[in-house]
Coordinates of C-alpha atoms and ligand atoms in Angstrom, one line a residue:
X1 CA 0.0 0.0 0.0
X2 CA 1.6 3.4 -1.4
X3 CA 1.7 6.2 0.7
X4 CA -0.8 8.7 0.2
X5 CA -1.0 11.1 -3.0
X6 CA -2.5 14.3 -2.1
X7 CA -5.2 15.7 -4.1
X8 CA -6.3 19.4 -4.3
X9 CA -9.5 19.6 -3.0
X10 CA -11.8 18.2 -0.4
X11 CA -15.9 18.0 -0.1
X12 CA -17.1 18.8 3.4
X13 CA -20.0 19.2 4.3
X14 CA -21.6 20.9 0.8
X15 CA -18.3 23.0 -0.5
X16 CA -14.8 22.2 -1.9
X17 CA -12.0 23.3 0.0
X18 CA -8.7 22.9 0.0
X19 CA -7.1 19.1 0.9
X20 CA -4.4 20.8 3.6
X21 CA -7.9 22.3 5.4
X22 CA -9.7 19.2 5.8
X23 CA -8.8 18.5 9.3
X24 CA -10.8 17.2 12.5
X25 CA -10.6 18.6 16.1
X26 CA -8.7 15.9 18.5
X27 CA -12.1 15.6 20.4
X28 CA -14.0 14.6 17.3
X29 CA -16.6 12.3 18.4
X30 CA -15.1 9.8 15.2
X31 CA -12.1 9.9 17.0
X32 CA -12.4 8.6 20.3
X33 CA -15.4 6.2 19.8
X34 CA -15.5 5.0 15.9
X35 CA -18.6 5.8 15.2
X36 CA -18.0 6.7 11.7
X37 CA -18.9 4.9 8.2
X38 CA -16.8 5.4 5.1
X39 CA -17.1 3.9 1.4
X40 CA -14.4 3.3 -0.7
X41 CA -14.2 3.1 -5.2
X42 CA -12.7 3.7 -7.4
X43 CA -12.9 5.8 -10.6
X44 CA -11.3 4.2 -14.1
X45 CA -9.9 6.0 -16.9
X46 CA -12.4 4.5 -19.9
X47 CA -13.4 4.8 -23.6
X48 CA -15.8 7.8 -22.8
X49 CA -13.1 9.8 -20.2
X50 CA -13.0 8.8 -16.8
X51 CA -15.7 7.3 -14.7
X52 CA -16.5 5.7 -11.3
X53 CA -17.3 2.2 -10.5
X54 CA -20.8 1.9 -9.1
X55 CA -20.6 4.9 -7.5
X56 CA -24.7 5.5 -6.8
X57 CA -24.9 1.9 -4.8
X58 CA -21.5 3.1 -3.0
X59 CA -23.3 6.0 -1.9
X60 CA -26.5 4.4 -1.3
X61 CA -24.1 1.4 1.0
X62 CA -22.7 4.7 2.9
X63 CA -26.3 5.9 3.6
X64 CA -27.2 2.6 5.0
X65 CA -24.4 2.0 6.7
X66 CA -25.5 5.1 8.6
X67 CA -29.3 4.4 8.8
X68 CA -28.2 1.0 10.8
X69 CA -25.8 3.2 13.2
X70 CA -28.4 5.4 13.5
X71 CA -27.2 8.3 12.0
X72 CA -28.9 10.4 9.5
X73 CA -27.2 11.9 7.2
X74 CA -28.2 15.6 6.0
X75 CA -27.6 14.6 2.5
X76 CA -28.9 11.7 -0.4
X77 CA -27.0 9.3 -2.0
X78 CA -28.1 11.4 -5.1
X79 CA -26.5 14.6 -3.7
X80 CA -22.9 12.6 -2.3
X81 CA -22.8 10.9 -6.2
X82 CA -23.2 14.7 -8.0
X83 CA -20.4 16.2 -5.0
X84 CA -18.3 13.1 -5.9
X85 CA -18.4 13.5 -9.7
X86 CA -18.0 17.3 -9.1
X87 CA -14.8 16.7 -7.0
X88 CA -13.2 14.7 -9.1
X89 CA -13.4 16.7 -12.0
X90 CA -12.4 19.8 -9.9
X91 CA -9.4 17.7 -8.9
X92 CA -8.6 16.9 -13.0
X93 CA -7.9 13.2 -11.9
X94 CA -7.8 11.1 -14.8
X95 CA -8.3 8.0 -12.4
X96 CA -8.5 7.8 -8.2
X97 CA -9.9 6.5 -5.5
X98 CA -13.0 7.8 -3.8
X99 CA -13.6 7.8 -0.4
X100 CA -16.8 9.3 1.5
X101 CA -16.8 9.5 5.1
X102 CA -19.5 10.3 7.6
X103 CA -19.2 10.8 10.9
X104 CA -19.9 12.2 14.4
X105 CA -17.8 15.2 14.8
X106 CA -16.7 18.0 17.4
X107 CA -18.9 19.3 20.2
X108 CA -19.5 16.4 22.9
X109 CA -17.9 13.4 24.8
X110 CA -19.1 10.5 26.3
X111 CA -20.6 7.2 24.7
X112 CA -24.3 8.6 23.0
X113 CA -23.1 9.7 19.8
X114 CA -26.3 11.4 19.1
X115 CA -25.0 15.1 21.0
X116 CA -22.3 14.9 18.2
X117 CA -22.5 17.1 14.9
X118 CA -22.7 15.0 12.2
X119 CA -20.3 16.1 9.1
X120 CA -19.2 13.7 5.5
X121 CA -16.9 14.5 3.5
X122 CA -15.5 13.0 -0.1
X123 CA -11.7 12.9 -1.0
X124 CA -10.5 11.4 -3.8
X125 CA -6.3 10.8 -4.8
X126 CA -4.9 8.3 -6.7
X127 CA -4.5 5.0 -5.7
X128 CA -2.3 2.1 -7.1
X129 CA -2.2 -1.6 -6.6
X130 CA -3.7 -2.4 -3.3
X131 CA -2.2 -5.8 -2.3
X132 CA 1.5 -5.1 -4.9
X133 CA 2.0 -5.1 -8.1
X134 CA 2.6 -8.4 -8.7
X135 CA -0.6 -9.7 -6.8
X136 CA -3.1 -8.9 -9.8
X137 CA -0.5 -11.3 -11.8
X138 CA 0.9 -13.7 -9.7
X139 CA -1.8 -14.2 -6.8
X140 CA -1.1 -13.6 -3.3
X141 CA -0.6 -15.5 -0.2
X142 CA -3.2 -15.5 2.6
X143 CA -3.1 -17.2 6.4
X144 CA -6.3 -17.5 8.3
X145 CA -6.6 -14.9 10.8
X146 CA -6.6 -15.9 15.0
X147 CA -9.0 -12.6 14.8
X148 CA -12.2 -13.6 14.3
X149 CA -14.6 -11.5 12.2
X150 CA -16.9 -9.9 14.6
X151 CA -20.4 -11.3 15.3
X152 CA -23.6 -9.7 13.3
X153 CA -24.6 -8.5 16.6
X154 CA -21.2 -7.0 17.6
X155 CA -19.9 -3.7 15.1
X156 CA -21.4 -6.0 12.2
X157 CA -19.7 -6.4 8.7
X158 CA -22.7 -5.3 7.2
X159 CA -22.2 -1.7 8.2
X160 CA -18.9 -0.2 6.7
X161 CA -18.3 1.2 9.8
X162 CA -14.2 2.9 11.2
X163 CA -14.9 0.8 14.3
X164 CA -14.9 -2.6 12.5
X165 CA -11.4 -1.8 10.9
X166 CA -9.9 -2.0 14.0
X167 CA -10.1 -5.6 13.7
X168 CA -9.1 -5.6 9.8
X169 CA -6.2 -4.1 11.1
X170 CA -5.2 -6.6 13.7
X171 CA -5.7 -9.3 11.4
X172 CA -3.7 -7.6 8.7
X173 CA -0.8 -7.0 11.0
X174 CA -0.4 -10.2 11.8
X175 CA -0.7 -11.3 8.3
X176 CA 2.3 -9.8 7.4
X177 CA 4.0 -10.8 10.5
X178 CA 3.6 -14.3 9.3
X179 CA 5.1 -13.5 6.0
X180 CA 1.2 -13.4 4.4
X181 CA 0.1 -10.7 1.9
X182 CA -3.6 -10.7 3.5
X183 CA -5.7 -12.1 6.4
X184 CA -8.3 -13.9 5.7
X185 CA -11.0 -13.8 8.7
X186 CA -13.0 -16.4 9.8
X187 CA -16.5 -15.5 11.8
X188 CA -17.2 -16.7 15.4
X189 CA -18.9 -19.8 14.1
X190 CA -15.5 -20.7 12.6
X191 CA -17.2 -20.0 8.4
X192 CA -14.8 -18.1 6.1
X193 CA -15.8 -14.6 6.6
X194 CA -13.8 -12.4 4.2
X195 CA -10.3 -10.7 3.9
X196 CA -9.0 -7.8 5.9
X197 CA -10.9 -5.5 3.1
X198 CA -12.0 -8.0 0.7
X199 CA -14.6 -10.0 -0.1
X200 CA -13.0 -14.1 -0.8
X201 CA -14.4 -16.5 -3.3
X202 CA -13.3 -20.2 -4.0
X203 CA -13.2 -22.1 -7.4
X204 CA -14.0 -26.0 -7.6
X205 CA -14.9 -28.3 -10.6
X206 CA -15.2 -25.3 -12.5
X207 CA -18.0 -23.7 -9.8
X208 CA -18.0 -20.6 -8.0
X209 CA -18.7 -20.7 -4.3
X210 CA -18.4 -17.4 -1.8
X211 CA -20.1 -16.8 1.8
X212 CA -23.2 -15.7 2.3
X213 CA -24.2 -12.2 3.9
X214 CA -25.5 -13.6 7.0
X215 CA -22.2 -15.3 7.7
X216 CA -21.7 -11.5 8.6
X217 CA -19.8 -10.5 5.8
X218 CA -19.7 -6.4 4.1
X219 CA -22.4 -6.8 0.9
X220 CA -19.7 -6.0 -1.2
X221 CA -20.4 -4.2 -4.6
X222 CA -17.1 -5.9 -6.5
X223 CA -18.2 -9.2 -5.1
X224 CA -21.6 -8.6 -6.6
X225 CA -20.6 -7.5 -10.0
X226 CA -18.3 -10.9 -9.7
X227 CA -21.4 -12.5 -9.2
X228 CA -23.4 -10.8 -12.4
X229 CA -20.5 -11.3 -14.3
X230 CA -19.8 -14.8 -13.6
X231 CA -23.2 -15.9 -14.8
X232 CA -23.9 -14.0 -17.2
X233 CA -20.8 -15.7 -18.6
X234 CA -22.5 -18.7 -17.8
X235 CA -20.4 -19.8 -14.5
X236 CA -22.7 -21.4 -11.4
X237 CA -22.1 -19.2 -8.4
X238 CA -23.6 -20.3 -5.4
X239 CA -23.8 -18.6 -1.9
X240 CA -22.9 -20.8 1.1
X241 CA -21.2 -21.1 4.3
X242 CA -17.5 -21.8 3.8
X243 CA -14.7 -23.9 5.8
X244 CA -11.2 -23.3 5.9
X245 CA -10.8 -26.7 4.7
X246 CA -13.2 -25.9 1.4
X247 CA -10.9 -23.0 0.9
X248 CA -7.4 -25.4 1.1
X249 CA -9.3 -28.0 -1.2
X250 CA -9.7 -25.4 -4.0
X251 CA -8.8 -25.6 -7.5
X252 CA -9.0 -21.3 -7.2
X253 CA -9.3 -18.7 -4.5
X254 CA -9.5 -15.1 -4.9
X255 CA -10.3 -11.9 -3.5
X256 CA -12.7 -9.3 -4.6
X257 CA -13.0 -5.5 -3.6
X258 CA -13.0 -2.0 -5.0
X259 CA -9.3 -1.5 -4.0
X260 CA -8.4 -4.9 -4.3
X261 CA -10.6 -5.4 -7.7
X262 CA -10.0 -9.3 -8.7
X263 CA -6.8 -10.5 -6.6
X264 CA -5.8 -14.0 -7.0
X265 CA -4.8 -16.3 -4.1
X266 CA -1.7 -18.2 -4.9
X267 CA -1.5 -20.0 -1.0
X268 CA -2.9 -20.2 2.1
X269 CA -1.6 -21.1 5.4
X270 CA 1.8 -22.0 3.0
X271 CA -0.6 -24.7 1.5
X272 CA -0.6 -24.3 -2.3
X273 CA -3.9 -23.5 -4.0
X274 CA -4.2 -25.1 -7.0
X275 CA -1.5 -24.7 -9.6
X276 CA -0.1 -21.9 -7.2
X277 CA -0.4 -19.1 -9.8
X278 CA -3.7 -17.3 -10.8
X279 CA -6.3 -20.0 -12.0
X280 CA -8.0 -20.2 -15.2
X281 CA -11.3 -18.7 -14.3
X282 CA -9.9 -16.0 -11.9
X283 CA -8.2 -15.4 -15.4
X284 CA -11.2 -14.9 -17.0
X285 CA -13.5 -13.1 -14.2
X286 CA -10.6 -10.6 -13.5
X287 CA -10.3 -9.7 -17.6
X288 CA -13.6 -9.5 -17.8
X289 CA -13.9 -7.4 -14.8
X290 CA -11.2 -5.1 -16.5
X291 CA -13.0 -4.6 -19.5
X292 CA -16.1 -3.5 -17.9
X293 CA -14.9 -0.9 -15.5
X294 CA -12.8 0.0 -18.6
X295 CA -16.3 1.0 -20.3
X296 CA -15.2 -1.6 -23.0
X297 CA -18.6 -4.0 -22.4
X298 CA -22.1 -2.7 -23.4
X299 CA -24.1 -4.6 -21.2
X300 CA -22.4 -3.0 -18.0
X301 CA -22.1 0.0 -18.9
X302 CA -25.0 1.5 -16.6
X303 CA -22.1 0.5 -13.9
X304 CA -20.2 3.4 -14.7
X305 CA -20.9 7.0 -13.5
X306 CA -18.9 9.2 -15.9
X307 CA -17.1 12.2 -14.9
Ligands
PPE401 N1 -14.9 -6.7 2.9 C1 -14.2 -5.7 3.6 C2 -14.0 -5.9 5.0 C3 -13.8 -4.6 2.9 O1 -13.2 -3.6 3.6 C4 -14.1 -4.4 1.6 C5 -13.7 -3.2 0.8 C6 -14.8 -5.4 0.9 C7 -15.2 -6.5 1.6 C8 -15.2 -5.3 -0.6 O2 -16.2 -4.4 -0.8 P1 -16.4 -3.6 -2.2 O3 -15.3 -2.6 -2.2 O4 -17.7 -3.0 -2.1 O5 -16.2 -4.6 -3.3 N2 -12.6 -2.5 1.3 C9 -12.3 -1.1 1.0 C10 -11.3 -0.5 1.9 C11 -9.9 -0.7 1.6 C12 -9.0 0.1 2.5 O6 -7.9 -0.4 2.8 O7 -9.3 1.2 2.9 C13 -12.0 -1.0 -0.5 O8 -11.7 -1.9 -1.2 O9 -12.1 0.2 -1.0

């Protein structure tokens, strides 16, 4: 992961200003108790200019992620996807990555969020390879977390929430202390949740398998255009509770996610995963998924939000 690129300016809270003025008081609300919700896409370079990946269900996931903390936010998905499009072009990126944020800001302490100011803001800066270079290529390898992913009734994956990526970032740091590219989390039932900020799926006998929301997993939008794409190319994709054992038996494993886009899984737990390179229909899915968010396929080219 790069270090960051800055950008020039910054939405908050209805008007552009400038990146270096986008700051937060130390008792922030966010700060202190996580009770923020974020989104994260990204926008590609295409045929017709530049234009971002799903951007109106990114903006309506952020405005329910805040409806289940209960949090309402003073503006409409409608309104964040114009302020979005409008930032980026302000910014004259070619291609970034967006990231909304909403949270509880300055001007209370204690627990109850709801004496907190509520601000969101947008930034958007470029944003490379998210697990390497080589990872899109080559795969990646992946250990099974000793972090669990939290329960649907504790800081649940459903809700993009700051205060669940506390425990992405435990598992990730351990990941690489065990000489793993990624973490891949299982939930408190012991089922294959996701990765530290992916979505997983596995390949057998030429099938498509990937957990289920309520095995308390984010609903996320790469790993439903996966989904789409896969069967509309034909592929059986079925949604079912994983074990780490159905993941080591795969002929395939890969990630999914808007940073991570369509990451191959080379090993897990030092255990080869099929040939040990990306698979054949990772192959396929992650060209496919290329050429759409390149604008290059008709069919998904409602998808794109252009610039
Ligand atoms: N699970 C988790 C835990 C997750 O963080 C992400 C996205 C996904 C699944 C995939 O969701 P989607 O992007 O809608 O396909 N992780 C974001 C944050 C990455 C970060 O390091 O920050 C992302 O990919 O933008």
């Amino acid at each position: 992961m790069a270090a960051l690129t800055e950008s020039k300016y910054i939405w908050r809270n209805g008007e552009q200003i400038a990146w270096a003025d986008a700051t937060v008081h130390i008792l922030s609300h966010a700060l202190h108790y996580g009770t923020a919700v974020f989104e994260g896409m990204r926008c590609y370079k295409t045929e017709n200019g530049s234009a971002v990946f799903r951007l109106n269900e990114h903006m309506t996931r952020l405005c329910r992620s805040a409806s289940m903390i209960g949090m309402d936010l003073p503006y409409t998905a409608e309104e964040l996807t114009k302020a979005a499009l409008e930032l980026i072009r302000a910014n004259e990126l070619e291609s970034c990555y967006v990231r909304p944020i909403a949270f509880r800001g300055y001007g209370a302490v204690g627990v109850n969020p709801r004496p907190a100011v509520i601000e969101v803001a947008i930034a958007v800066w470029p944003w490379g390879d998210y697990l390497g270079e080589e990872a899109l290529e080559n795969g990646i390898s992946a250990g099974i977390s000793s972090w669990r992913q939290r329960g649907v009734n504790a800081t649940p994956g459903a809700v993009k929430s700051s205060a669940g990526y506390l425990n992405s970032g435990l598992a990730h740091m351990e990941a690489l202390d065990h000489g793993y590219g990624e973490a891949i989390l299982l939930n408190e039932a012991g089922m294959v949740a996701e990765g530290s900020g992916e979505n997983i799926f596995a390949v057998r006998n030429g099938e498509l398998f990937t957990p289920p929301l309520s095995d308390g997993i984010l609903e996320g939008l790469t790993r439903n255009s996966v989904i789409q794409i896969a069967r509309d190319l034909g592929y059986t994709v079925t949604e079912r509770s994983l074990v780490r054992t159905d993941l080591y038996a795969a002929d395939e494993v890969f990630f999914t996610g808007s940073a991570a886009e369509v990451t191959p899984i080379a090993a897990i737990d030092n255990r080869t995963i099929g040939s040990g390179k990306r698979g054949p229909i990772t192959k396929v899915l992650q060209e496919r998924f290329f050429e759409v968010v390149a604008g290059r396929v008709d069919e998904y080219k409602d998808w794109l939000f252009e610039v």
